[in-house]
Rosetta silent file (secondary structure, phi, psi, omega in degrees, C-alpha in Angstrom):
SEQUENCE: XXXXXXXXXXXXXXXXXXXXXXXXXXXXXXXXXXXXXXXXXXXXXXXXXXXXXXXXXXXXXXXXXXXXXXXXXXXXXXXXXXXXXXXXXXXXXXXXXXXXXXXXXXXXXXXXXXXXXXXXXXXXXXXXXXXXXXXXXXXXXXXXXXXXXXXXXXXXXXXXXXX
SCORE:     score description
SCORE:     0.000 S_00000001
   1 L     0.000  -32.123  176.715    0.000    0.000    0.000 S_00000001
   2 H   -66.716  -51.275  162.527    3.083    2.557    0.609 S_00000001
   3 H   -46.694  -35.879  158.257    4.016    2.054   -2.635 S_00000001
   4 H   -52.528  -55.058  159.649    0.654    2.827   -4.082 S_00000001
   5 H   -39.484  -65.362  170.715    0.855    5.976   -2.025 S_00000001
   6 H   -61.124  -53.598 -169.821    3.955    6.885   -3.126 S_00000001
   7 H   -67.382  -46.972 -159.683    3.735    6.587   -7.173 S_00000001
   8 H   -68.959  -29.085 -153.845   -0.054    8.680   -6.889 S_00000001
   9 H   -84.692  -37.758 -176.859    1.897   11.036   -4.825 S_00000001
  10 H   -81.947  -28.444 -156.805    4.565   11.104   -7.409 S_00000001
  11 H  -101.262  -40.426  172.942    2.247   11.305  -10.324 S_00000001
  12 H   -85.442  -20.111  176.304    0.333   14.459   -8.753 S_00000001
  13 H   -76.470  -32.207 -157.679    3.675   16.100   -7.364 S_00000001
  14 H   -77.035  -55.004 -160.956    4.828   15.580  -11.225 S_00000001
  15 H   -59.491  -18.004 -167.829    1.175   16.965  -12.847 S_00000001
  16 H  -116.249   -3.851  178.040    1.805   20.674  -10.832 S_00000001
  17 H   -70.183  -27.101 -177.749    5.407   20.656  -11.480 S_00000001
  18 H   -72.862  -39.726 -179.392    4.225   20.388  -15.333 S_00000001
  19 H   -74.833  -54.797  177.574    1.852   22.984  -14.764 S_00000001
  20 H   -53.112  -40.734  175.732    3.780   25.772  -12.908 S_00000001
  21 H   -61.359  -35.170  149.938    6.682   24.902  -15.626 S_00000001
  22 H   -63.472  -33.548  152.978    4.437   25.429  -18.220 S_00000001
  23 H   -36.545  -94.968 -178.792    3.256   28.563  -17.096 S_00000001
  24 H   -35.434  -57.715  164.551    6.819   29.783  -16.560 S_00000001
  25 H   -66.213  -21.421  174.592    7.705   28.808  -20.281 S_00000001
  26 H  -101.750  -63.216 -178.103    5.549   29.421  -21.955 S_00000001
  27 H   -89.044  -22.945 -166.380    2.006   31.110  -20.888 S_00000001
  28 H   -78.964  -47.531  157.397    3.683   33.991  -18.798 S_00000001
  29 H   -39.555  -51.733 -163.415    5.536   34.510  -22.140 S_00000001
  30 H   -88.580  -37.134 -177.236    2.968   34.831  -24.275 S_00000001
  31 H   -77.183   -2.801  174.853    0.575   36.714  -22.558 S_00000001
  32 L   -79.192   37.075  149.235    3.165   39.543  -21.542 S_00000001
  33 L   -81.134  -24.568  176.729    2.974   40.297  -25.016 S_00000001
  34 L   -93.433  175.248 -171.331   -0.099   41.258  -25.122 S_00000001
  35 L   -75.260 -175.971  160.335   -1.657   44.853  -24.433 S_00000001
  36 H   -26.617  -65.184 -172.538   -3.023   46.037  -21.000 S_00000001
  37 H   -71.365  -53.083  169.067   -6.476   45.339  -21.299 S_00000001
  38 H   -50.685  -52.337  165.900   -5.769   41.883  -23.002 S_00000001
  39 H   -55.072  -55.456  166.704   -3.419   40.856  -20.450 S_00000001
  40 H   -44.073  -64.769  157.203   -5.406   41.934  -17.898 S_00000001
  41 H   -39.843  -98.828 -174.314   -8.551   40.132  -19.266 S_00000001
  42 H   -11.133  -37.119 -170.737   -6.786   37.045  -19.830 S_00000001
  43 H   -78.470  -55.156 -179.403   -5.061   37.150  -16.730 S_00000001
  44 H   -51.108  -34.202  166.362   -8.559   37.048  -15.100 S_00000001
  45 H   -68.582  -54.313  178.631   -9.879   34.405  -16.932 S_00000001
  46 H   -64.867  -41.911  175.331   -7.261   31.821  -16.343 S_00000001
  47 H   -55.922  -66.030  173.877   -7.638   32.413  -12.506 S_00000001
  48 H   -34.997  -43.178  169.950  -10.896   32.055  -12.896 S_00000001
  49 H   -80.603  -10.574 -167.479  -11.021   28.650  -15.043 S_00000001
  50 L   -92.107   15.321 -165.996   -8.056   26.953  -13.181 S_00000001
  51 L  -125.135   95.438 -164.157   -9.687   26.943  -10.338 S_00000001
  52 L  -111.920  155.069  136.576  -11.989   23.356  -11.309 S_00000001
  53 H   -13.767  -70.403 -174.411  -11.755   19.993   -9.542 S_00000001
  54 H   -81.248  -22.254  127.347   -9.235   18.673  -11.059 S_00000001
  55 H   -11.074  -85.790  164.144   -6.872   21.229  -10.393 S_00000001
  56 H   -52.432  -22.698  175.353   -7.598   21.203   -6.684 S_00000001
  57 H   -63.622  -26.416 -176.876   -7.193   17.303   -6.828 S_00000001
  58 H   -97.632  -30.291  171.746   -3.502   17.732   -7.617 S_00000001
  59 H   -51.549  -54.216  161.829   -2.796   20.894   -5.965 S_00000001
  60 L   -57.092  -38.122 -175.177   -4.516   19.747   -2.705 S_00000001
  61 H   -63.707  -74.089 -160.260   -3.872   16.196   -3.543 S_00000001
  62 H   -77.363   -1.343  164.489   -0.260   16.648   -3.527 S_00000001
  63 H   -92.191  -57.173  176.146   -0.284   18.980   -0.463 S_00000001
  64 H   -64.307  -13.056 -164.581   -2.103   16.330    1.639 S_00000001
  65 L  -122.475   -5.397  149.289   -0.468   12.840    0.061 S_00000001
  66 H   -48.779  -59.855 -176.019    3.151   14.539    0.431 S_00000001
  67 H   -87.254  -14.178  166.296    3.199   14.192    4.676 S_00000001
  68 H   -61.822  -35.075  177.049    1.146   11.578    4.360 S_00000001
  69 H   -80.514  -41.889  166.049    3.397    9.718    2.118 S_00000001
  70 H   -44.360  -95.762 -126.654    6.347   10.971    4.592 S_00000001
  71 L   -59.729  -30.791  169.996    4.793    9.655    7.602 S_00000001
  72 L  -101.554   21.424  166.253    4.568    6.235    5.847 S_00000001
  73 L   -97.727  -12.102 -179.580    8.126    6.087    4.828 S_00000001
  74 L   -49.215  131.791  154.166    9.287    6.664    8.227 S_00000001
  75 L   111.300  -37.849  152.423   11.864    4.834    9.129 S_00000001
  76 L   -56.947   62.845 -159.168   12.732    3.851    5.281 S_00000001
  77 L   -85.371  128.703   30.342   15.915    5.561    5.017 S_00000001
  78 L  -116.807   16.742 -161.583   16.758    7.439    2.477 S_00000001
  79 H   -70.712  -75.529 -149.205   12.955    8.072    0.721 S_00000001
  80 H    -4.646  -68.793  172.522   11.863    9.227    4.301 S_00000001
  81 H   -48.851  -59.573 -174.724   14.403   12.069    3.871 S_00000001
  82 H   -54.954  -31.650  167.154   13.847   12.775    0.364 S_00000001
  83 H   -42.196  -52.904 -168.767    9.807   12.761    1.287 S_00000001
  84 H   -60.095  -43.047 -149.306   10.516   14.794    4.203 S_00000001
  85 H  -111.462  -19.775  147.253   12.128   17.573    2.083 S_00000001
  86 H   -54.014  -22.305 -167.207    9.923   17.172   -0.972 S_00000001
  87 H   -93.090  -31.184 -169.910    7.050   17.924    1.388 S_00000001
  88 H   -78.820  -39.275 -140.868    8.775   20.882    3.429 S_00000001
  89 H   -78.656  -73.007 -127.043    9.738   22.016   -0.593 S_00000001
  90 H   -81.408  -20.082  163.546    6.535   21.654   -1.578 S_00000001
  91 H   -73.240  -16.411  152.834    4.624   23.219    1.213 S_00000001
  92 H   -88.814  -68.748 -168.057    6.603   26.636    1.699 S_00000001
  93 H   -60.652  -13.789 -172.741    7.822   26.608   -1.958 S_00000001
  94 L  -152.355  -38.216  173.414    4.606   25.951   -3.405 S_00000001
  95 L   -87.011  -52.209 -162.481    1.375   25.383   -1.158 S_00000001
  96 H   -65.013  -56.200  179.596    2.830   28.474    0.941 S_00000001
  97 H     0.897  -80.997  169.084    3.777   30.588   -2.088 S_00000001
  98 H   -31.531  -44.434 -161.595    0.519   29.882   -3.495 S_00000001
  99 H  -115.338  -53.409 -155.879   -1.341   31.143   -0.910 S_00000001
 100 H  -104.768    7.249 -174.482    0.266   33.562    0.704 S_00000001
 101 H  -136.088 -101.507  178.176    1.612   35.290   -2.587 S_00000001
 102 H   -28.436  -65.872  153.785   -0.480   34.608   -5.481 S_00000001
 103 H   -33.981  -59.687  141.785   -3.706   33.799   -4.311 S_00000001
 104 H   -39.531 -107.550  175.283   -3.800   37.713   -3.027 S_00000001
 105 H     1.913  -61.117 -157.069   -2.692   38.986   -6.246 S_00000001
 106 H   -51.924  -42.431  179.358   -5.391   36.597   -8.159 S_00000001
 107 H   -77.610  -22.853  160.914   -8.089   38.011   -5.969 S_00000001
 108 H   -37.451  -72.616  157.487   -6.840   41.732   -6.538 S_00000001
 109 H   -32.964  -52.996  169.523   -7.369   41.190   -9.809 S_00000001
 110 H   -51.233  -49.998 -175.099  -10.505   39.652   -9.814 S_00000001
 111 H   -60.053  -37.469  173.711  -11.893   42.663   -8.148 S_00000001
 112 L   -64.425  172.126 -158.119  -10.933   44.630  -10.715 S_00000001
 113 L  -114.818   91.328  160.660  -13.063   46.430  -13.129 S_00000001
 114 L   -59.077  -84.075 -167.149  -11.223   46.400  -16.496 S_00000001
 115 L   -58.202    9.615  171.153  -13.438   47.746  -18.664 S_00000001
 116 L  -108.560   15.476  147.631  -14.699   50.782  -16.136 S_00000001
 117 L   -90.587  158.970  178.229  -11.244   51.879  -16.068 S_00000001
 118 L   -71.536  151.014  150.326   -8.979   54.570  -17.211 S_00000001
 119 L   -95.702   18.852  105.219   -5.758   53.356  -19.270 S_00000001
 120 L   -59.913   -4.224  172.624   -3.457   54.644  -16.816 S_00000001
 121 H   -77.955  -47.274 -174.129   -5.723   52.851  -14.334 S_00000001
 122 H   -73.423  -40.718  176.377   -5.085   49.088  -16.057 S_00000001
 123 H   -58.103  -42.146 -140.174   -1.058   50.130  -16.798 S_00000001
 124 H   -92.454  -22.100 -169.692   -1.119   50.866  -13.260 S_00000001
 125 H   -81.990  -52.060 -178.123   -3.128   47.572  -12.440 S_00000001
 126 H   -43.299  -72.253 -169.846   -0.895   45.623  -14.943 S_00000001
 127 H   -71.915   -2.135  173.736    2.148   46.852  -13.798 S_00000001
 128 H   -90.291   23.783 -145.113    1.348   45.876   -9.842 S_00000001
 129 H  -133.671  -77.318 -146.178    0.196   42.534  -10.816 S_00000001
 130 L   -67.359  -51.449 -177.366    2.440   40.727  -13.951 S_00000001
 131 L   -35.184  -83.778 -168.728    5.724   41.399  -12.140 S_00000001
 132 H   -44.584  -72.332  177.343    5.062   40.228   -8.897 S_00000001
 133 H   -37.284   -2.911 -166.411    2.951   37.475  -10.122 S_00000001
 134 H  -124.949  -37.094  141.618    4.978   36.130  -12.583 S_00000001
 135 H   -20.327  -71.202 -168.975    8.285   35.969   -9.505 S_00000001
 136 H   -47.546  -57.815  178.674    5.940   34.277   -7.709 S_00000001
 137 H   -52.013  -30.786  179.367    5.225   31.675  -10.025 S_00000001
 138 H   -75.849  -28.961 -173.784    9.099   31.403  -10.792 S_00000001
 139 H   -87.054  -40.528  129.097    9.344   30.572   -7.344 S_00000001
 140 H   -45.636    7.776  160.024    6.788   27.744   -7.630 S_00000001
 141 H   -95.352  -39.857 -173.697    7.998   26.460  -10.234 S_00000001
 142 H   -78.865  -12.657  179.937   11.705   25.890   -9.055 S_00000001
 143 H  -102.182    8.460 -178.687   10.480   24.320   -5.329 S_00000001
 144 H   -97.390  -33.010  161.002    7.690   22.189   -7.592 S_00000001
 145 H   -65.195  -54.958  175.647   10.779   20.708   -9.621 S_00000001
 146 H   -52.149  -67.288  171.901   12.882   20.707   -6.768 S_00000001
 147 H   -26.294  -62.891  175.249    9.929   18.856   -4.942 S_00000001
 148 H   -55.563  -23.603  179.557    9.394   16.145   -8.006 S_00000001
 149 H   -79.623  -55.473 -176.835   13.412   15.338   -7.884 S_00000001
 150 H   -88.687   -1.304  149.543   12.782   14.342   -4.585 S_00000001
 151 H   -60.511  -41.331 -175.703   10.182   12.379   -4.971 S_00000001
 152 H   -79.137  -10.733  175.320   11.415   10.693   -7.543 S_00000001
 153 H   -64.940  -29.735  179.936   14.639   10.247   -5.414 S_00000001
 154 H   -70.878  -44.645 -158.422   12.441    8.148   -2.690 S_00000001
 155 H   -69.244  -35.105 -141.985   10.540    6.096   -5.421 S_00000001
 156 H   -92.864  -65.558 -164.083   14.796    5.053   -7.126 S_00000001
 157 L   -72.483   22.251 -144.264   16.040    4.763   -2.979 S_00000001
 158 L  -121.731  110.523 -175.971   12.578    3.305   -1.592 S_00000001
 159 H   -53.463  -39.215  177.772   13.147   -0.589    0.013 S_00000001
 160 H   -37.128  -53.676 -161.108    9.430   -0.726   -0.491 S_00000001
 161 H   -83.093  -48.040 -144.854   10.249   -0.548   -4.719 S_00000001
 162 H   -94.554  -10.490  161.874   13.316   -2.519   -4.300 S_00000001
 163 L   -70.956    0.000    0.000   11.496   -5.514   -2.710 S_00000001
């Protein structure tokens, strides 16, 4: 059953590492390209659609089946460790981030009124928004990698696997 635990755990740690990386190469790319109002719309929209079921299954998933996955590796040296510090990665580095960075930002945003604005009001909204928000994201992406390396470091060291 620990094994089971571990590869879903691994599979959902993988699916947000994919996402935030995609982001960072890609969608963060494309849309600063676009104008104010476009960005700004866009920007609004994707918070708004990402935040579905399946989404929260991996996001959430993978916050809760990290320490969970820890707790049943104790004792399995060396996944334990690598568990322990994928979860501590992924739970400051990613879960915290997330919440305590983005999530603010997302809802800022939300509130705003694009189209009942000035265009110095949306530059001004733009520029207090893609910057930070796009750091942020940079920062979840590199503890969401880091996090998946060590995961995958438990499943290659894991007695459990090797049995």
């Amino acid at each position: 059953m620990t094994t089971v635990f571990l590869l879903i755990t691994a599979v959902l740690t993988a699916l947000i590492a994919g996402l935030f990386y995609a982001y960072s190469c890609s969608v963060v790319l494309g849309l600063g390209k676009l104008s104010d109002t476009e960005y700004l719309k866009s920007m609004q929209s994707i918070n708004r659609e990402i935040l579905n079921p399946v989404f929260f299954l991996s996001f959430m998933g993978t916050a809760v089946l990290l320490p969970v996955t820890t707790f049943l590796f104790r004792g399995d040296q060396p996944a334990f460790i690598f568990l322990l510090l994928a979860s501590a990665a992924y739970l400051i580095g990613v879960f915290g981030v997330t919440i305590a960075g983005n999530v603010p930002l997302n809802d800022m945003l939300d509130k705003f009124d694009i189209t009942g604005s000035t265009a110095d009001a949306v530059e001004q909204m733009r520029d207090s928004f893609e910057n930070r928000w796009n750091l942020l994201n940079n920062v979840r992406t590199v503890f969401s990698v880091i996090s998946i390396a060590l995961v995958a470091s438990a499943c290659i060291w894991s007695k459990h696997l090797q049995q």
